Short mmCIF file of C-alpha atoms and ligand atoms in Angstrom, two decimals:
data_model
loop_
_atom_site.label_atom_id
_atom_site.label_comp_id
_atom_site.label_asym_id
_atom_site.label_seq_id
_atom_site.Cartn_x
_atom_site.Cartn_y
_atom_site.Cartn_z
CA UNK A 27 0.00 0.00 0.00
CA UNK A 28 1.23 3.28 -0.69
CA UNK A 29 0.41 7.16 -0.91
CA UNK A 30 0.16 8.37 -4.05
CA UNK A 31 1.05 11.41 -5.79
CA UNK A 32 -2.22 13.33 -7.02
CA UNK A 33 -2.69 14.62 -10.74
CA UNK A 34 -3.39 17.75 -10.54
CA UNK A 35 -5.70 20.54 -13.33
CA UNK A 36 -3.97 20.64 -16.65
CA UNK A 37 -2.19 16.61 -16.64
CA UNK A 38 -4.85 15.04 -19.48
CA UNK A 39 -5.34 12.25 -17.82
CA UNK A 40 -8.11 14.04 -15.58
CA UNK A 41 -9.68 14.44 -18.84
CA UNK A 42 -9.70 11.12 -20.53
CA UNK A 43 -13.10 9.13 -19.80
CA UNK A 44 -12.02 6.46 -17.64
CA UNK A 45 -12.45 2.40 -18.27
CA UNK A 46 -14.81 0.15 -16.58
CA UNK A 47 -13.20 -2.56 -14.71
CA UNK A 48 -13.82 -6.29 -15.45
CA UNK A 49 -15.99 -7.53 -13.00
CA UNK A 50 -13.85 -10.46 -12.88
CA UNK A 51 -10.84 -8.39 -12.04
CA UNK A 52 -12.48 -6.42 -8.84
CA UNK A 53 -11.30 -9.08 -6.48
CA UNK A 54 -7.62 -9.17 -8.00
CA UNK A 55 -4.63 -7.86 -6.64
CA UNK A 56 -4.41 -4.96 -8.86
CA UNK A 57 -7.76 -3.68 -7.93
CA UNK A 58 -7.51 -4.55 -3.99
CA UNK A 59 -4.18 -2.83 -3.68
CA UNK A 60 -5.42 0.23 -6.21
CA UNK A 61 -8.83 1.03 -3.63
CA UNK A 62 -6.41 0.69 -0.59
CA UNK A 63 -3.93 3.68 -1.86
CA UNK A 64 -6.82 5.51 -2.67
CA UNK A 65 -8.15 5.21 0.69
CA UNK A 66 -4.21 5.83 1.82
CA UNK A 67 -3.82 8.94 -0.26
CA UNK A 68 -7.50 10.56 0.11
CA UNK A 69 -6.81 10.56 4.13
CA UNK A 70 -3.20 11.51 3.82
CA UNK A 71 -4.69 14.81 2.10
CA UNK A 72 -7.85 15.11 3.80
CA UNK A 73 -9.83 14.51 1.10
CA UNK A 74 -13.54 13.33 1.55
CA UNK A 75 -13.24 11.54 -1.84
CA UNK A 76 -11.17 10.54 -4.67
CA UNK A 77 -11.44 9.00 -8.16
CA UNK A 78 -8.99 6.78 -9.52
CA UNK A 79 -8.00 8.89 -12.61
CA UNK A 80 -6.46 11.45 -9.88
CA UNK A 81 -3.77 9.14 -8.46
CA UNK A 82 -3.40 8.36 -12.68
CA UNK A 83 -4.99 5.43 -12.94
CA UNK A 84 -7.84 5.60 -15.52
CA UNK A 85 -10.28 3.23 -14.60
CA UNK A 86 -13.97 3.70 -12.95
CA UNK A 87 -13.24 3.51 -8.90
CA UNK A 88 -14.31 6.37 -6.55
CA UNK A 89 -13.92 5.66 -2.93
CA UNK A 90 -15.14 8.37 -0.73
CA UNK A 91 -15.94 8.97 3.29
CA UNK A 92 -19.45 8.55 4.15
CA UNK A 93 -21.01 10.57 6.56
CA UNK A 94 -24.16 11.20 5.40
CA UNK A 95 -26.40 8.78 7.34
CA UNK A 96 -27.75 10.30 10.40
CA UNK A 97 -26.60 8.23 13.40
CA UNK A 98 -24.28 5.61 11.47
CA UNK A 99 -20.59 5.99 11.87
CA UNK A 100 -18.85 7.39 9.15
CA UNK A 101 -17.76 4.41 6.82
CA UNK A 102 -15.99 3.96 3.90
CA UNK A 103 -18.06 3.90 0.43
CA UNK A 104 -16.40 2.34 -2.77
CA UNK A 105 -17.91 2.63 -6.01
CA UNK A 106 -17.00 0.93 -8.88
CA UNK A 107 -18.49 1.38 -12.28
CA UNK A 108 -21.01 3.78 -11.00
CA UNK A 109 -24.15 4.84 -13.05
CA UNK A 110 -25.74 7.89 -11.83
CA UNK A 111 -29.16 9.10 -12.52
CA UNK A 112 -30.98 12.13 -11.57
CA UNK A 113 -34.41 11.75 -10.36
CA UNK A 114 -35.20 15.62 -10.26
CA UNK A 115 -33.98 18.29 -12.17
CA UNK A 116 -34.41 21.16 -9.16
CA UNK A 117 -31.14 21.98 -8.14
CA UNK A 118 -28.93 22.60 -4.65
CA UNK A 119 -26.00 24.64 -4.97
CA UNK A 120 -23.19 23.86 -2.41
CA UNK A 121 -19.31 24.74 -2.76
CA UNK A 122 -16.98 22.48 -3.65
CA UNK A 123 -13.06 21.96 -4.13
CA UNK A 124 -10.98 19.08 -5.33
CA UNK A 125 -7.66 17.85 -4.41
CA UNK A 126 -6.94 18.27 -8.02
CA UNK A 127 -7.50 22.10 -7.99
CA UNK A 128 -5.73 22.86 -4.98
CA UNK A 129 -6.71 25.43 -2.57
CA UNK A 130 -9.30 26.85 -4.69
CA UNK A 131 -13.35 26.22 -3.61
CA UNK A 132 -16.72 27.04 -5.95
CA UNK A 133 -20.29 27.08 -5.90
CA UNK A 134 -21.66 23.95 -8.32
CA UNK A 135 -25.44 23.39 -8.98
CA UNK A 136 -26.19 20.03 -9.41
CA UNK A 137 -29.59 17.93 -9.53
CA UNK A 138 -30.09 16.73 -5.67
CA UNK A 139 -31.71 14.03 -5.64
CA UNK A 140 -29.82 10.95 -7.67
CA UNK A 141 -30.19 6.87 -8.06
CA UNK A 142 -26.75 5.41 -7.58
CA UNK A 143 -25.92 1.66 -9.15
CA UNK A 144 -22.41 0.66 -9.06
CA UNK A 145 -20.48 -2.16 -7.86
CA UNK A 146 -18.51 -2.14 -4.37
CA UNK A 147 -15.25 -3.46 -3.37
CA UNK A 148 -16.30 -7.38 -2.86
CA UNK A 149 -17.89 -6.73 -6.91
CA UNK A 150 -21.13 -6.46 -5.58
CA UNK A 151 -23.82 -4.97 -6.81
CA UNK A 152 -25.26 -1.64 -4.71
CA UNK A 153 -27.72 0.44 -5.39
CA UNK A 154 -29.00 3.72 -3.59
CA UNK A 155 -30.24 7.18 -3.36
CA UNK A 156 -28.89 10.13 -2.23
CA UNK A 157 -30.28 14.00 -1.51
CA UNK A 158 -28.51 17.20 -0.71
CA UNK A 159 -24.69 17.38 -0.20
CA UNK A 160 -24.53 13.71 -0.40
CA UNK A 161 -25.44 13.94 -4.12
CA UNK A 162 -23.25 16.61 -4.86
CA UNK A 163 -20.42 14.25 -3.72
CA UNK A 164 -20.76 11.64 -5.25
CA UNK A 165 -21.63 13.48 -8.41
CA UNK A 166 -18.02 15.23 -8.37
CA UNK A 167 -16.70 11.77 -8.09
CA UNK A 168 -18.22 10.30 -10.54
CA UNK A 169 -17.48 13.32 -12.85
CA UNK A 170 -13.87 12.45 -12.10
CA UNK A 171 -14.69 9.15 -14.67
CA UNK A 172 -16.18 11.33 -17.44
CA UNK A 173 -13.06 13.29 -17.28
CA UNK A 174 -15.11 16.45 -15.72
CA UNK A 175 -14.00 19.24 -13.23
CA UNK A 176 -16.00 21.13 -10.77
CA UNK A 177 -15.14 23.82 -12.37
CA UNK A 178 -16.79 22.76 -15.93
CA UNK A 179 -19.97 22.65 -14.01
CA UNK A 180 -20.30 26.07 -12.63
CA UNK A 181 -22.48 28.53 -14.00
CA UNK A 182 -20.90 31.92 -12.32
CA UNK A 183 -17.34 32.17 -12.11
CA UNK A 184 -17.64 34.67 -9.75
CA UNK A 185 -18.30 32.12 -7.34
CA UNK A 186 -14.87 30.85 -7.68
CA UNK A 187 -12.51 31.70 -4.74
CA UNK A 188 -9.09 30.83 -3.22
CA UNK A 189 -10.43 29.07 -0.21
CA UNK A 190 -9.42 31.67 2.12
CA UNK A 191 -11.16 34.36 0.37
CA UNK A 192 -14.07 32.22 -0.36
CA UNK A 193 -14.29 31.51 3.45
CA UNK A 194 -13.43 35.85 3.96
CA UNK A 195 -16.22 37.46 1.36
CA UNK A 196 -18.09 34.92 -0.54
CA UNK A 197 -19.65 33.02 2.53
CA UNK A 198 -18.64 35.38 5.17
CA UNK A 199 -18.68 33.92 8.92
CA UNK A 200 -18.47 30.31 7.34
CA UNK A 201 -15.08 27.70 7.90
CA UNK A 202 -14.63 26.08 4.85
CA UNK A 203 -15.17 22.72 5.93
CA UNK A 204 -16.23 20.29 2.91
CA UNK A 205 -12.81 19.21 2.27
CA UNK A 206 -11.27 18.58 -1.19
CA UNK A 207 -12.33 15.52 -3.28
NI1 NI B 317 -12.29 16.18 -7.25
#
């Protein structure tokens, strides 16, 4: 297991659509050891999430801290192949950063309410729904696969901040405390 170094805005490889993995290969080696140094490097940077394609591996893994379920410890959530769908088109807006755009944080609208399906890390097959902040997570993630950025999701640039400042004058009073994914 190891830390790994995190590709950061500009290296293409956070813009190449990422590959499914073999369902047959989930429970290899290769995969096991890839999920653990994403775990390894999204807590070593205090991430709450992380996609594959930004420790340059392009293939369709997200894990990501969960701590969205009132009253359940917070728990690790891997997603593997995930398919996202929106069931609403109204909207939440809530910032985000990424710990491949480095101390920079920006309002994103997204749909919030979406149907997950992916796979998890034993290869099986999971399927959920999430509201709110939750969605806008995993969202992010998942953009990560499709080669996306927060930032090619916003609609007002304005909104985008060094995360001091943002903290200082575009949520005044607030801590920045979603963390980088
Ligand atoms: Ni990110």
């Amino acid at each position: 297991m190891a830390i790994r170094k995190v590709a950061a805005m500009g290296h293409p490889i956070l813009r190449q659509v990422a590959q499914p993995v073999p369902e047959n290969e989930i429970a290899s080696e290769a995969i096991q050891t890839l999920i653990q140094d994403m775990v390894e490097t999204m807590v070593e940077y205090d991430g709450r999430g992380l996609a594959a394609p930004q420790i340059y591996v392009s293939l369709q893994v997200v894990v990501m801290i969960w701590d969205f379920d009132p009253g359940v410890e917070p728990y690790l959530k891997v997603l593997i192949n995930p398919e996202i769908e929106s069931l609403t088109k109204e909207t939440s807006t809530f910032p985000e950063g990424c710990l491949s755009v480095p101390g920079l944080q920006g309002d994103v609208p997204r749909p919030n309410w979406i149907k997950v399906r992916a796979l998890d890390q034993k290869g099986e097959r999971i399927g959920f729904e999430a509201k709110g902040f939750a969605a806008t997570v995993i969202q992010h993630e998942c953009d990560h696969l499709l080669g996306k950025l927060y930032i090619d999701r916003m609609t007002d640039l304005t909104r985008l901040a060094f995360t001091k400042e943002y903290g200082r004058y575009l949520s005044p009073g607030s801590e920045p405390e979603e963390g980088e994914a």
